[in-house]
XYZ file of C-alpha atoms in Angstrom:
637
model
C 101.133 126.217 79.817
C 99.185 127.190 83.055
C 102.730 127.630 85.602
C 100.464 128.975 88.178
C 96.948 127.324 87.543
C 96.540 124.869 90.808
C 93.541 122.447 91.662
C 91.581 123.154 94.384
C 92.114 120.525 97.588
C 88.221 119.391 96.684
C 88.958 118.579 93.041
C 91.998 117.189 93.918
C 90.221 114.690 96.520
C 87.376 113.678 94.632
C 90.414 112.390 92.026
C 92.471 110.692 94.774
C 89.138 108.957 96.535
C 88.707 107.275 93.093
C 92.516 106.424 92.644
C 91.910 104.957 96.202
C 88.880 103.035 95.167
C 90.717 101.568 92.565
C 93.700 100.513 94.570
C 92.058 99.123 97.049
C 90.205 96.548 94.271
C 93.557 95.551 92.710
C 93.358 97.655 89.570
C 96.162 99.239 87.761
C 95.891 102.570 87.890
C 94.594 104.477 84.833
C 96.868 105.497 81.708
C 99.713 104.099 83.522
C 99.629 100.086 83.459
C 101.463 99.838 86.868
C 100.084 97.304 89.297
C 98.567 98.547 92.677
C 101.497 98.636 95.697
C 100.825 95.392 97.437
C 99.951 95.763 101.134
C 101.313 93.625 103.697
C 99.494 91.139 105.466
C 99.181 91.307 109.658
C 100.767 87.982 110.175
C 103.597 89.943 107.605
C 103.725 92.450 109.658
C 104.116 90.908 112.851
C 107.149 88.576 111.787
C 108.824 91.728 110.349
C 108.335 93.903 113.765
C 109.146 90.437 115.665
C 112.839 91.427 113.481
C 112.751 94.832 114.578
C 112.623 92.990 118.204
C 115.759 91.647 117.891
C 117.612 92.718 121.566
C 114.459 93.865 123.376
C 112.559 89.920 123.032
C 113.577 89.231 126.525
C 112.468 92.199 127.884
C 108.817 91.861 125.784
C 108.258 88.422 126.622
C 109.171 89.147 130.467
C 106.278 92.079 130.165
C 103.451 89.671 128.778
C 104.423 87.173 131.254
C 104.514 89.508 133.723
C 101.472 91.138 132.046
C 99.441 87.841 131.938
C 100.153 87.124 135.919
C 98.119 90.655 136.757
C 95.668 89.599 134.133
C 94.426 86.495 135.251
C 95.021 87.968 138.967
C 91.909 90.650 138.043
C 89.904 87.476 137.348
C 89.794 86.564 140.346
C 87.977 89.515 142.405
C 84.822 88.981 139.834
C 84.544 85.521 141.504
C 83.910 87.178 144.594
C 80.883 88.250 143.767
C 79.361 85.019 143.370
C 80.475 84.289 147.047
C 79.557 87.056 149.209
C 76.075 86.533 147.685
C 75.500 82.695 147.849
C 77.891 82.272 150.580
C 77.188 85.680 152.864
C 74.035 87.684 151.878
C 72.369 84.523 151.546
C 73.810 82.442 153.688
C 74.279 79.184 151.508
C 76.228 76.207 153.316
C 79.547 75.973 151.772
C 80.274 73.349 149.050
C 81.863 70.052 149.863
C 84.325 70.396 147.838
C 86.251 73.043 149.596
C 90.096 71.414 151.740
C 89.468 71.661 155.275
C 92.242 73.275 156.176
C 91.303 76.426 154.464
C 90.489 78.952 157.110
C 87.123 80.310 156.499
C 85.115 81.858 159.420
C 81.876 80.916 160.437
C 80.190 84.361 161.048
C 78.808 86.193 158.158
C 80.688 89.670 159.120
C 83.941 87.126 159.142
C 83.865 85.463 155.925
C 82.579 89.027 154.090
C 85.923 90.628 155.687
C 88.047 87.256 154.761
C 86.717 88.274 150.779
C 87.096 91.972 151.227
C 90.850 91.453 152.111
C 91.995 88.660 149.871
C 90.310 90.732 147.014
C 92.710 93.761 147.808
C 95.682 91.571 148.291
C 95.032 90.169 145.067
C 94.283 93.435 143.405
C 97.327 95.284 144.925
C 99.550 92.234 143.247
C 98.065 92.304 140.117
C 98.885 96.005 139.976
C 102.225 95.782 141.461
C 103.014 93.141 138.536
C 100.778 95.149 135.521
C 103.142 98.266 136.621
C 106.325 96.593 136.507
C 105.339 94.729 132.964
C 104.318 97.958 131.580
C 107.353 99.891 132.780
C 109.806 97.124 130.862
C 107.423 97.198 127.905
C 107.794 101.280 127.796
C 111.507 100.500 128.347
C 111.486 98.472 125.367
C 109.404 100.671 122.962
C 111.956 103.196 123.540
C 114.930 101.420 122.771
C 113.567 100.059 119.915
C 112.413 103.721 118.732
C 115.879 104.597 118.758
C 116.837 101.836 117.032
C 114.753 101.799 114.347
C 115.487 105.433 113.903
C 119.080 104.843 113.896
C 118.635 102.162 111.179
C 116.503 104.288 108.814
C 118.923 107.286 109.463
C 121.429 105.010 108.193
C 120.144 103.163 105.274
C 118.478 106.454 104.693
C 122.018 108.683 103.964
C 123.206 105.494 101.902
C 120.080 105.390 99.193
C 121.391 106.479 95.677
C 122.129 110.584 95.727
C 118.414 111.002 93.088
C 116.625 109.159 95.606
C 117.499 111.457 98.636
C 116.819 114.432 96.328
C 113.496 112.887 96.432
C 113.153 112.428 100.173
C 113.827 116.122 100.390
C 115.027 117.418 103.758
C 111.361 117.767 105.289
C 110.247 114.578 104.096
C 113.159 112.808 105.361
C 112.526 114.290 108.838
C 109.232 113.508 108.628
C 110.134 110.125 108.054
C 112.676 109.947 110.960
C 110.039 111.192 113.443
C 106.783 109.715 112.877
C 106.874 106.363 110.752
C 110.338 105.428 112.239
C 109.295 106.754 115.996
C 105.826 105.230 115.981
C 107.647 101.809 115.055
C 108.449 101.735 119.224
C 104.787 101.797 119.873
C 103.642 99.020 117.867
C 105.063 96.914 120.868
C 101.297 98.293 122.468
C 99.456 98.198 120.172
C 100.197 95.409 118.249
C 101.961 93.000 120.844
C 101.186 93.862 124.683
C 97.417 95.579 124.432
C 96.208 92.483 121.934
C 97.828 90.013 124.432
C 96.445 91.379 127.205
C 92.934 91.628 125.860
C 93.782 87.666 124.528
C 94.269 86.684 128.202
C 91.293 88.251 129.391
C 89.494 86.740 126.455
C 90.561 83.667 127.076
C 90.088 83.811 131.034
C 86.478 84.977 130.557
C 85.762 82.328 127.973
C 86.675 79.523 130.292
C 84.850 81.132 133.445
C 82.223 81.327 131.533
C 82.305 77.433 129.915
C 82.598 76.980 133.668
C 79.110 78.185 134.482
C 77.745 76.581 130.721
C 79.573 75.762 128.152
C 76.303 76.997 125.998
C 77.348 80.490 126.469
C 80.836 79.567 124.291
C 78.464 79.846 120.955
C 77.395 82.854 122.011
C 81.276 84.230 121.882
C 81.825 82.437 118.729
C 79.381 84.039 116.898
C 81.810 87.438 116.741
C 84.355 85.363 114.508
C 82.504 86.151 110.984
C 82.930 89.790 112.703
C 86.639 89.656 113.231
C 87.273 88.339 109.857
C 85.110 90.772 108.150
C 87.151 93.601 110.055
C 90.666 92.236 109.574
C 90.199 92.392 106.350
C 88.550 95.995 105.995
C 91.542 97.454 108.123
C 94.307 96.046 106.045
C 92.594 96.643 102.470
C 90.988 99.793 102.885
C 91.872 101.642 106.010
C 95.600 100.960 106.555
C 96.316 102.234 102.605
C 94.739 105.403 103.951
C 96.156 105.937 106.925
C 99.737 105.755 104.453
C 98.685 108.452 102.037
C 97.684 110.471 105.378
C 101.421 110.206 106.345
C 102.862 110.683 102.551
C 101.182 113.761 102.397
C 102.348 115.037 105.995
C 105.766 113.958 105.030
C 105.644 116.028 101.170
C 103.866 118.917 103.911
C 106.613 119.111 106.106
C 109.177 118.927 103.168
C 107.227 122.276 101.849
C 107.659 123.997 104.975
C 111.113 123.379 104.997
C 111.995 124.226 101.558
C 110.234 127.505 102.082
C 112.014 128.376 105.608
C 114.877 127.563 103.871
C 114.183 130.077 100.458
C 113.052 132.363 103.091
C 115.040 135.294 101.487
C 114.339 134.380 97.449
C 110.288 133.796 98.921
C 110.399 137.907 100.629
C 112.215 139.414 97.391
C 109.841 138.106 95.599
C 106.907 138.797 97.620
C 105.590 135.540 97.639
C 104.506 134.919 101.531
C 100.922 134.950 100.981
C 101.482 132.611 98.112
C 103.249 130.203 99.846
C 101.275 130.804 102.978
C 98.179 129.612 100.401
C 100.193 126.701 98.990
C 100.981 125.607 102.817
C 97.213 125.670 103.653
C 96.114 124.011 100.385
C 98.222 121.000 101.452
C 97.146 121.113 104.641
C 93.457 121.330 103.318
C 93.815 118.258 101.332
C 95.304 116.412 104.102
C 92.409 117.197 106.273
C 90.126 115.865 103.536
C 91.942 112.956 103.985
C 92.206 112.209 107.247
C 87.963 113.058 107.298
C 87.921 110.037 104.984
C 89.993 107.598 106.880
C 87.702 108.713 109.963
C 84.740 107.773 108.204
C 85.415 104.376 107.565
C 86.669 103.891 111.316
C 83.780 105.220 112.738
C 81.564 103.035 110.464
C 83.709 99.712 111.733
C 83.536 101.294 115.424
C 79.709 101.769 115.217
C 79.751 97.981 113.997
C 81.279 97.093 116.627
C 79.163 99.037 119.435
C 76.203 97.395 118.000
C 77.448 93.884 117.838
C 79.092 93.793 121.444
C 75.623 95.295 123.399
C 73.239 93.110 120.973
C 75.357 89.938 121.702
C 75.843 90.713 125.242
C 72.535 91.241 125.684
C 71.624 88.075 124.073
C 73.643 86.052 126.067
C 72.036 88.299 129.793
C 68.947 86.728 128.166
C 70.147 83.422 127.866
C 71.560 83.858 131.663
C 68.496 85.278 132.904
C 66.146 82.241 131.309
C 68.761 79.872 133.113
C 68.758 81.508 136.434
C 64.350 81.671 136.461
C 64.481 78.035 135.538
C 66.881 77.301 138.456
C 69.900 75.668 136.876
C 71.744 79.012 137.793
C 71.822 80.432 141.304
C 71.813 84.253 141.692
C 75.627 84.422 142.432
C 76.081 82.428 139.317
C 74.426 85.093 137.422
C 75.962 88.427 139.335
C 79.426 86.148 138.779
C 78.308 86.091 135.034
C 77.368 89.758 134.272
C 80.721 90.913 135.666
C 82.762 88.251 133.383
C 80.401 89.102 130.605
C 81.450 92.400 130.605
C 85.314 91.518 130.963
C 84.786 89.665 128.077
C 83.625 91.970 125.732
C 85.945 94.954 127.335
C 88.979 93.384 125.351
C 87.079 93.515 121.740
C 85.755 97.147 122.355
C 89.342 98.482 123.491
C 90.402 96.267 120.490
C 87.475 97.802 118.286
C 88.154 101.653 119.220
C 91.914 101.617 119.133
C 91.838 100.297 115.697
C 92.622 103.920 114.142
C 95.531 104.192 116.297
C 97.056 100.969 115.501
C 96.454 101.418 111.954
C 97.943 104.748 111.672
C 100.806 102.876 113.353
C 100.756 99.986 110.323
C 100.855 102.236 107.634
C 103.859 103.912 109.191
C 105.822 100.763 109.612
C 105.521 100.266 105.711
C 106.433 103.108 104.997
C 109.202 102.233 107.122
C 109.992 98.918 105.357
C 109.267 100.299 102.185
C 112.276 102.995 102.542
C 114.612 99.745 104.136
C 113.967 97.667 101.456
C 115.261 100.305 98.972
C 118.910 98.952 97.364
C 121.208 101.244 99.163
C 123.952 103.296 96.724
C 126.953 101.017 95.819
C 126.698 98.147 98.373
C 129.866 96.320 98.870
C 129.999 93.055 98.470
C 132.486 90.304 98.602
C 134.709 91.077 96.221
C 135.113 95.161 97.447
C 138.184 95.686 99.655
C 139.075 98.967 101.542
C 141.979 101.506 100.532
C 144.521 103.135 103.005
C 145.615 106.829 102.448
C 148.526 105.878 102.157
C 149.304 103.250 99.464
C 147.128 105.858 97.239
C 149.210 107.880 94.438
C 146.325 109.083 92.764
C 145.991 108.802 89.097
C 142.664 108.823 87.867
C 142.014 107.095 84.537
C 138.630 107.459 82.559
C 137.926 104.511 79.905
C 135.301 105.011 77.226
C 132.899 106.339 80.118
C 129.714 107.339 79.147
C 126.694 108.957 81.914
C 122.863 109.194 82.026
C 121.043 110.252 85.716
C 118.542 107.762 87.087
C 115.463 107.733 85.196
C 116.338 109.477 82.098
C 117.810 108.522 78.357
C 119.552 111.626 77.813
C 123.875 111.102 78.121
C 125.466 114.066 79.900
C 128.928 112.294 79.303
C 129.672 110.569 76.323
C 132.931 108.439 75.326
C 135.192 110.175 77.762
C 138.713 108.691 77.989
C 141.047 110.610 80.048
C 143.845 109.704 81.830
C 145.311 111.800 84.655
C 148.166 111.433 86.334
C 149.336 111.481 90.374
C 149.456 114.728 91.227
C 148.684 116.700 88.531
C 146.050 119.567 88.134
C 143.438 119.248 85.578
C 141.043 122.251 84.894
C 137.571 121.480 83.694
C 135.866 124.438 81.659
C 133.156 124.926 79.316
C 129.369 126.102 79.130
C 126.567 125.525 81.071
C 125.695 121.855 81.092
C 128.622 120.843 79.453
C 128.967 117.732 81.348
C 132.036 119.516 83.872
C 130.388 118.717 87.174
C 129.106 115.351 86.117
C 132.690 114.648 85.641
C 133.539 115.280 88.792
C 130.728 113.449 90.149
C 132.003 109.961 88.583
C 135.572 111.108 90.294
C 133.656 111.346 93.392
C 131.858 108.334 93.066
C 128.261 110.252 93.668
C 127.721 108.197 90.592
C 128.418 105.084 88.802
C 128.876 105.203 85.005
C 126.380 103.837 82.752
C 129.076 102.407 80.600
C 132.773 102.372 80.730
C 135.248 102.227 83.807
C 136.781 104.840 86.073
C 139.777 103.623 87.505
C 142.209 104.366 90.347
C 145.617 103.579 90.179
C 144.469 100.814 88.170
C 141.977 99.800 90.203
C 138.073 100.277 89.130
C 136.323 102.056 91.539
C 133.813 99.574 91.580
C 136.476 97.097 93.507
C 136.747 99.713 96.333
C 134.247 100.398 99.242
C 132.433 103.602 99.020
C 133.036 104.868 101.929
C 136.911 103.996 102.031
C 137.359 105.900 98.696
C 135.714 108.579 99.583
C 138.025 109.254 102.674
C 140.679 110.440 100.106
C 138.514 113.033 98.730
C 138.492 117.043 99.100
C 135.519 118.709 97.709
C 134.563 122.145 97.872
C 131.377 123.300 95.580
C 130.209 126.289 94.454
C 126.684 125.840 96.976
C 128.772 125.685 100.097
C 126.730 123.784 102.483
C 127.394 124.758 106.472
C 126.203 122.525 109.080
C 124.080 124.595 112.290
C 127.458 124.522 115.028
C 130.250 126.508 115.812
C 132.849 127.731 113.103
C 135.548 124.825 114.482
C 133.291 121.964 114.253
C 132.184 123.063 110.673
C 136.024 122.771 110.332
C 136.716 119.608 112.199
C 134.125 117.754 110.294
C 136.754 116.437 107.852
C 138.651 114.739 110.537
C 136.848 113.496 113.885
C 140.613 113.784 115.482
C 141.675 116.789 114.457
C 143.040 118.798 116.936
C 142.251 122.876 118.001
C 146.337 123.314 116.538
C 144.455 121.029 113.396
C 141.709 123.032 112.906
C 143.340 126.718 113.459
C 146.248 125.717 110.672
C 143.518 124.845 108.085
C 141.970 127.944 108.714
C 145.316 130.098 107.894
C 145.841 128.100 105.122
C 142.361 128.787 103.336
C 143.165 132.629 104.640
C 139.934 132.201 107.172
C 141.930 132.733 110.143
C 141.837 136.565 109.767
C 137.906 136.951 110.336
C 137.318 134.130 112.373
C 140.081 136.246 114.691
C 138.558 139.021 115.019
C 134.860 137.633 116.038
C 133.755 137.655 119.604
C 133.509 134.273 120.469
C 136.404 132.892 117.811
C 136.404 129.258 116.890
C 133.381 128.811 118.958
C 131.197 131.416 116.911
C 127.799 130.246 116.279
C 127.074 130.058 112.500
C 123.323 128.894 112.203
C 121.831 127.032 109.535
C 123.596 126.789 106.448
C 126.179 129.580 108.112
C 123.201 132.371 107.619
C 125.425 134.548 110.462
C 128.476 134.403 107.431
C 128.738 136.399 104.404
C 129.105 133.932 101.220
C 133.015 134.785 100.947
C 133.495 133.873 104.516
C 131.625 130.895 104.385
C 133.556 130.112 101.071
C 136.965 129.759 103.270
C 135.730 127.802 106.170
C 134.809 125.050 103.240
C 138.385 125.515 101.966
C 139.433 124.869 105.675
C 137.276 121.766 106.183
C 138.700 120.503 102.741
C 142.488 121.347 103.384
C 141.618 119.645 107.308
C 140.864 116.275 105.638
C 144.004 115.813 103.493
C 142.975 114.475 100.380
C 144.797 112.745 98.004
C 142.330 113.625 95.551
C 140.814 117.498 95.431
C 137.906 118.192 93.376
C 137.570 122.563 93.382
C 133.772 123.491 92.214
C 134.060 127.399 91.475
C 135.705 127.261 94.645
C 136.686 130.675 94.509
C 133.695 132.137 92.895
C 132.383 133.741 96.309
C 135.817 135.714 97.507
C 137.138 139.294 96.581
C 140.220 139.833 94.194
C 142.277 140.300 97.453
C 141.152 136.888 98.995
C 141.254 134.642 96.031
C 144.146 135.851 95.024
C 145.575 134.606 98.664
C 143.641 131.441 98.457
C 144.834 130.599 94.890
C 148.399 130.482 96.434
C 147.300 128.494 99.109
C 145.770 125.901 96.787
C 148.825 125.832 94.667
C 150.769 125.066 97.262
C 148.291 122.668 98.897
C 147.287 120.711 95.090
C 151.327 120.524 95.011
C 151.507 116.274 94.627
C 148.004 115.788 94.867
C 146.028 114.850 91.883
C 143.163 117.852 91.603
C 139.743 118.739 89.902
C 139.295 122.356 89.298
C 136.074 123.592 87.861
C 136.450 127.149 87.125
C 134.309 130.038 85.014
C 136.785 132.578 85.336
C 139.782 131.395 83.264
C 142.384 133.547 84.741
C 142.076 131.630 87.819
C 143.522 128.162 85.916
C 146.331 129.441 83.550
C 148.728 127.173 85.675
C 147.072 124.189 85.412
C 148.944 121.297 84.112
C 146.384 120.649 81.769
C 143.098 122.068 80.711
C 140.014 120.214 79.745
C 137.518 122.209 77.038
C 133.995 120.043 77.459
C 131.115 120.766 74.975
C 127.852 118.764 75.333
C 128.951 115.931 77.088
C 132.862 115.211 75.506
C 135.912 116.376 75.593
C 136.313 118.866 72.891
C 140.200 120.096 73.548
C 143.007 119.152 76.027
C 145.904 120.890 76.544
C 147.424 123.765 78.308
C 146.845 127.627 78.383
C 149.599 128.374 76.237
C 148.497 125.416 74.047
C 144.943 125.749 73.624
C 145.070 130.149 73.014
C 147.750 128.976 70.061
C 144.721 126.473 68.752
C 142.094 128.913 67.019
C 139.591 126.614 69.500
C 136.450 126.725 72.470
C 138.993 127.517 74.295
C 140.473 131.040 72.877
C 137.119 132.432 72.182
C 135.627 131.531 75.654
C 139.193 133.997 77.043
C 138.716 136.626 74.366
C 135.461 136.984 74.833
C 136.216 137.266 78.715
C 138.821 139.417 78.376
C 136.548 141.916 75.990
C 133.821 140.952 79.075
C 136.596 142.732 81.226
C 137.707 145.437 79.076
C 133.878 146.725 78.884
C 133.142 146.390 82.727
């Protein structure tokens, strides 16, 4: 088995362009049957960001009618042109047609400074109104930024526990940032840019049907064009432009993971490996993103082929019309300068398409992740539990437990009842099935068969989040959040009180080193409590734990991380704190859960003993040879 054989980032292209290739032609993909993702369609796209909307509509429709005003305002200085010519540099009588109450001066110099101003007024309102549009459009990109951040965050921490695994912490932050953040400026680039290039479109078109209608066919030949395209961005280059971000996000994950094995990565040695493994990624991303830039420039240089040959076929067409006199020359100066606002839209359009499709791919990634079923959604029939009416007995009936996407059972046929308040101590081997167990208590998990019940009541009846608010859990991987010691305390209860949070602390015996650091309570941990030794950060989980109250504590080698002097303070603590409260002790060292009301032996998945110390050491068991063999363990050392 080659562990540390790796392809290079070529190899491993060349095999992805022809995965690709195959997508993007509706094939399964090879030796695995499974049907190629479907992509979403624009129109698809734009009713699901026209949801996103919802709250910030007013505000977007107020910019595009705000943003059309200044739009067909800047029509109106081209039109100029065709005056100050006929009507000023050549002195052409006015038309007929004009009201004769308009004001127009006689003289030359007069009329040329009548244009000159009502062409600034005009511009400086168009601007004044474009500004103002743009600023509540920004406004709105913003908001909805945050709230489509706040959404994913939140459907994000609710996906099944094995699917955030696979997010990683990276990845997830990844996620957050640039699919969820780049959701806000779709309002540009799919909604106020398009619309404003639409108006112009459309005002050019109709100026132009104005002067002859003939030069309509001339603009309708670029519809074949914009078909052709639509369909080449949303079959071939908006799939790539969603790898490109997949493999940013699984980059970014990398980094993290190694930042956060920072210490394991230097005792090891490994910095130039992971340094290599960092720019490998990186390498193949680049290869990537070269191959999504291909195919845009090759629709770009499409494009800036198309708009000069048909622009120049229609100055053709102009020119023919003005030699032949059915045009004058203001007509055609008038016509150049909407020509060329017409086709402005279509190459902004043309040249921003990697932008907006980079943009695309990010919100399906987005609506890929919110489509995801969330862990244990209540429905209808799920009611909340108070604290209060809870006694706590825990009942286990014929449960049985496989993890997401494997066959194997880690718990098999458990029945087990427990009742309020008492202690049960779960021991056994490696893999035995002990933390599993508490992980059903916890509700991390639902069985795969059988019920878990509390009070009676199967845990499936009760919301989540309600049940979990009776819970104390402290595991053997302590997990500190980046904050002060007293907020890393306080998490358990928003409320709590300095008085709250300082009692907690005495109880889990962390008051004595928290004491005697500079800055106390407010003491700076950093990430994952780095600035703690493991025994100290040990107690402040204790602390959080005894802060929230439980009725229900579940104790993962809780003590595996303190000296003899401090666990043997914190074991009196806990007795006194698991006094009437049902508790879940997990414990390696069996000297620290003689006085446990009862102790459960698991071996490969099932119970294999119940009982107590004094019980199970009479039984010639698991049990009695896992303490003997500790005790000779001791003797030895």
């Amino acid at each position: 088995m080659a562990l540390h054989h790796r392809l290079t980032s070529r190899l491993r292209f060349l095999r992805y362009r022809d995965e690709w290739s195959n997508r993007t032609q509706d094939k399964a993909r090879p030796g695995t049957g499974e049907a190629t993702p479907r992509h979403r369609s624009l129109p698809r796209l734009y009713r699901e960001l026209y949801t996103l909307l919802e709250g910030q509509r007013s505000a977007v429709a107020l910019a595009l009618a705000t943003l059309s005003i200044a739009t067909l305002l800047r029509l109106v200085p081209p039109a100029a042109t065709k005056l100050v010519i006929d009507y000023v540099l050549l002195a052409k009588p006015l038309p007929g047609s004009l009201p004769a109450w308009l004001p127009i001066p006689a003289a030359p110099k007069g009329r040329l400074l009548a244009l000159v101003t009502g062409v600034f007024l005009v511009s400086v309102v168009s601007t004044a109104c474009g500004l103002w549009g743009r600023w509540r459009a920004t406004l709105a990109s913003k908001r909805i930024q945050v709230k489509v951040r706040r959404q994913v965050f939140e459907h994000a921490v609710r996906l099944p526990l094995h699917r955030v695994y696979q997010l990683k912490s990276g990845g997830a932050a990844s996620l957050l940032r640039e699919d969820a953040g780049g959701v806000g400026e779709l309002i540009f680039s799919m909604i106020y840019n398009p619309w404003r290039a639409l108006v112009q479109l459309l005002g050019g078109l109709i100026v132009l049907c104005w002067v002859d209608w003939r030069l309509l066919l001339g603009a309708g030949a670029l519809g074949p064009a914009l078909y052709w395209t639509d369909r080449l961005w949303n079959r071939r280059l908006r799939p790539l432009f969603r790898d490109v971000r997949k493999q940013r996000q699984e980059i970014d994950a990398m980094a993290a993971e190694a930042f956060g094995g920072m210490r394991v990565v230097r005792a090891f040695g490994r910095q130039r490996r992971e340094s290599a493994r960092f720019v490998g990624e990186n390498h193949f991303m680049s290869r990537q993103e070269l191959f999504a830039w291909r195919w845009s420039r090759g629709v770009e240089i499409l494009w800036d082929l198309l708009l000069p040959a048909s622009s120049g076929l229609l100055l053709l067409y102009g020119g023919i019309r003005v030699l032949d006199g059915r045009l004058s020359l203001g007509d055609l100066m008038m016509f150049l300068v909407y020509l060329a606002m017409l086709l402005e839209p279509l190459a902004v359009l043309a040249t921003s398409v990697t932008q907006l499709q980079n943009n695309l791919s990010g919100l399906d990634r987005v609506l890929d992740l919110m489509e995801e079923p969330r862990e244990m959604v209540s429905n209808a029939g799920t009611w909340s539990i108070a604290k209060s009416s809870v006694a706590g007995r825990i009942q286990f009936d014929e449960v049985s437990f496989a993890y997401p996407n494997t066959e194997t059972s880690v718990l098999r046929d458990i029945n087990l009842e427990v009742e309020a308040g008492e202690v049960i101590a779960l021991v056994g081997r490696s893999g035995a099935g002990k933390t599993t167990l508490c992980n059903l208590i916890a509700r991390f998990y639902d069985p795969t068969a059988g019920v878990v019940r509390l009070d009676g009541t199967n845990l499936r009846d009760l919301k989540v989040e309600s049940y979990r608010r009776l819970l104390g859990i402290v595991e053997q991987d302590v997990f500190l959040f980046d904050g002060t010691i007293g907020e890393n305390i306080a998490y358990a209860d928003r409320r709590a009180t300095l008085a709250q949070v300082e009692h907690a602390a005495r109880v889990a015996n962390a008051a004595e080193f928290i004491t005697r650091l500079p800055d106390g309570y407010d003491t700076l941990i950093g990430e994952r409590g780095v600035r703690l030794s493991g025994g100290q950060r040990q107690r402040l989980a204790i602390a959080r734990a005894v802060l929230a109250d439980p009725r229900i504590f579940i104790l993962d080698e809780a003590t595996s991380n303190l000296d003899s002097e401090s666990e043997h303070l914190i074991q009196q603590s806990l007795t006194t704190l698991m006094r009437g409260r049902t508790s879940f002790v997990i414990a390696h060292r069996l000297s620290t859960i003689r006085h446990a009301d009862r102790i459960l032996v698991m071996e490969g998945g099932a119970i294999a003993q119940v009982g107590s110390h004094a019980e199970l050491m009479a039984d010639s068991g698991l049990y009695r040879d896992m303490v003997l063999l500790q005790r000779l363990e001791t003797t030895s050392s």
